[in-house]
GROMACS .gro file of C-alpha atoms in nm:
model
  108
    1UNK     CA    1  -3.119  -8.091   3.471
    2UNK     CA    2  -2.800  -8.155   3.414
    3UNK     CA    3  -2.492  -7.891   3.550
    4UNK     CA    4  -2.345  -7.814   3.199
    5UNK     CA    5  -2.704  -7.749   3.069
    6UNK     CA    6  -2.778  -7.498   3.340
    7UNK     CA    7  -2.500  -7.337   3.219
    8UNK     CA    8  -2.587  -7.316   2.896
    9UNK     CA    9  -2.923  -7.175   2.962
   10UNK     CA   10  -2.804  -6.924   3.232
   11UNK     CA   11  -2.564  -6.812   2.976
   12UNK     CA   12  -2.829  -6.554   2.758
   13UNK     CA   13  -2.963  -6.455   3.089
   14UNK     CA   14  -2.593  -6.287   3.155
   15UNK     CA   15  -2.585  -6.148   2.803
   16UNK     CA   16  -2.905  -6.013   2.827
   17UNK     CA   17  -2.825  -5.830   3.157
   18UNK     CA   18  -2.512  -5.686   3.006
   19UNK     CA   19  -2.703  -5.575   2.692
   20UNK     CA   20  -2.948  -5.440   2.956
   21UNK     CA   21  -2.662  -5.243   3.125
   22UNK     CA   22  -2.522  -5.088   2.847
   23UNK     CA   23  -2.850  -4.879   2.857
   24UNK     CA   24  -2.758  -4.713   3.177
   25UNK     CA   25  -2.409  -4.695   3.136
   26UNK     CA   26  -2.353  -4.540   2.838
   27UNK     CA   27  -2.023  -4.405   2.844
   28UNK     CA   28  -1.872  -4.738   3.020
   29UNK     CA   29  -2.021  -4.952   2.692
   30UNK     CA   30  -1.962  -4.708   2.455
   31UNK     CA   31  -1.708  -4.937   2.298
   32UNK     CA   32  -1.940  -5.185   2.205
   33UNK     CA   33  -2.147  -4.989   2.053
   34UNK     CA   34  -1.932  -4.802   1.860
   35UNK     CA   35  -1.683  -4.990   1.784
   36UNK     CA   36  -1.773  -5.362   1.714
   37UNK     CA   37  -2.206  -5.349   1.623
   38UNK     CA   38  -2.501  -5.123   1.555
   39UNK     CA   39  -2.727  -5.134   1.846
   40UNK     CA   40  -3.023  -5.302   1.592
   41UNK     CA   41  -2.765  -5.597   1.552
   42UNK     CA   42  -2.676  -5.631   1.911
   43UNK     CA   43  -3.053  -5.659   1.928
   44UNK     CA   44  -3.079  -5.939   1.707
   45UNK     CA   45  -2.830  -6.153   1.817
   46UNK     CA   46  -2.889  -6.094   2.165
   47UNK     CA   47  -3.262  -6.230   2.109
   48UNK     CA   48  -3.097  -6.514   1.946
   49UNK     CA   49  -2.970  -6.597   2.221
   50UNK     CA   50  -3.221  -6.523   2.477
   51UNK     CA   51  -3.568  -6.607   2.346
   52UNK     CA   52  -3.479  -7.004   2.232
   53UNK     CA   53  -3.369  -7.050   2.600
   54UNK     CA   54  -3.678  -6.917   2.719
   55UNK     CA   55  -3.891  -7.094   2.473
   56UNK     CA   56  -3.727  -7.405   2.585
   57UNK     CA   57  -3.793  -7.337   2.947
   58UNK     CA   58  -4.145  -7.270   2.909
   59UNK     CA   59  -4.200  -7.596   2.692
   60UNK     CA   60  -3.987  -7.784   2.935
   61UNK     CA   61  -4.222  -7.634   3.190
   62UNK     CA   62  -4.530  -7.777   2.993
   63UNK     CA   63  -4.370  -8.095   2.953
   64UNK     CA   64  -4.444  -8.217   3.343
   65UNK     CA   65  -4.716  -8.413   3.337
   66UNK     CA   66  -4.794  -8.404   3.734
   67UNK     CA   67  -4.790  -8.053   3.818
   68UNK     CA   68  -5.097  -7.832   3.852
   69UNK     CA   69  -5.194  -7.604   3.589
   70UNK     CA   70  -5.191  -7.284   3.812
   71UNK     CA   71  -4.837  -7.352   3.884
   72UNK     CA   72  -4.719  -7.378   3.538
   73UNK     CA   73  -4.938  -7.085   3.431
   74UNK     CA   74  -4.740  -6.873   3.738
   75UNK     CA   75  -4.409  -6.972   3.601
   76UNK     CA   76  -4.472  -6.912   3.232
   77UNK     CA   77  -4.573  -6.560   3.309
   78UNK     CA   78  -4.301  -6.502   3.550
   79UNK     CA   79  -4.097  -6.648   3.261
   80UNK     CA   80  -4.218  -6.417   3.000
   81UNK     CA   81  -4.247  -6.100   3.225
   82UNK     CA   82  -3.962  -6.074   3.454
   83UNK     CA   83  -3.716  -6.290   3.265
   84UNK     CA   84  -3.338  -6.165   3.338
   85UNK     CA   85  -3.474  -6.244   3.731
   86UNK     CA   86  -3.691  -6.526   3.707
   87UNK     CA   87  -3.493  -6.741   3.439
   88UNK     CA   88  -3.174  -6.837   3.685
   89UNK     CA   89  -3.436  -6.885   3.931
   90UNK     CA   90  -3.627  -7.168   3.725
   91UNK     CA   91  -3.302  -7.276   3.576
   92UNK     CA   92  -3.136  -7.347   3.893
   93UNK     CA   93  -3.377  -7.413   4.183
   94UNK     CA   94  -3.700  -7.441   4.043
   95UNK     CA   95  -3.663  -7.697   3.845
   96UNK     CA   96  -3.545  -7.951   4.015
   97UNK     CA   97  -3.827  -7.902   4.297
   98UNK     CA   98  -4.055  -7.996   3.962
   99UNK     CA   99  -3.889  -8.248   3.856
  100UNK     CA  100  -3.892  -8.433   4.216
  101UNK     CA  101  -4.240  -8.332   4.238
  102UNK     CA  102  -4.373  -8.453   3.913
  103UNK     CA  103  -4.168  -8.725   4.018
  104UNK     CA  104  -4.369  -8.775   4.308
  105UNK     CA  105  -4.693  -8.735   4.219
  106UNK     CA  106  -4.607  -9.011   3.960
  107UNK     CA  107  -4.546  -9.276   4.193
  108UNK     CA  108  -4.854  -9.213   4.363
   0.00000   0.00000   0.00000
């Protein structure tokens, strides 16, 4: 994957951990929330954001043709459940060990 793509997919993961902050720091984000959009509309658009990047990765995921099942199945589930931790994770390391190893396995 590309450098400028892993950027772009990393980038909901950061909005989504801000959004995520402003729960436990109230006062510090009161701004945003007051100020420029309703917390159901900072909602929305953050799952704009977030859930096509992780639909992508999980279809991208899918998309190997060489890689065992179990492994895929691990990932999607770490995708869906843990996703602010796991998506950066896949995005940036994982990945590419999938890609060599699909890679791999196809040459054999």
């Amino acid at each position: 994957m590309k450098l400028y793509f892993k950027i772009i997919l990393t980038t909901p993961v950061v909005i989504g951990l801000i959004h995520t902050l402003t729960f436990f720091c109230v006062n510090f984000f009161l701004w945003i929330s007051k100020n420029i959009v309703p917390f159901e509309y900072q909602n929305l658009v953050v799952s704009l954001f977030f859930y096509p990047a992780l639909i992508y990765l999980v279809y991208r995921l899918w998309s190997f043709k060489n890689i065992k099942k179990e492994v895929k199945w691990n990932w999607t589930f770490l995708l869906i459940l843990f996703t602010i931790v796991t998506m950066p994770i896949y995005i940036w390391k994982k990945d590419d060990e999938l890609i060599k190893e699909n890679n791999i396995n196809t040459n054999t």
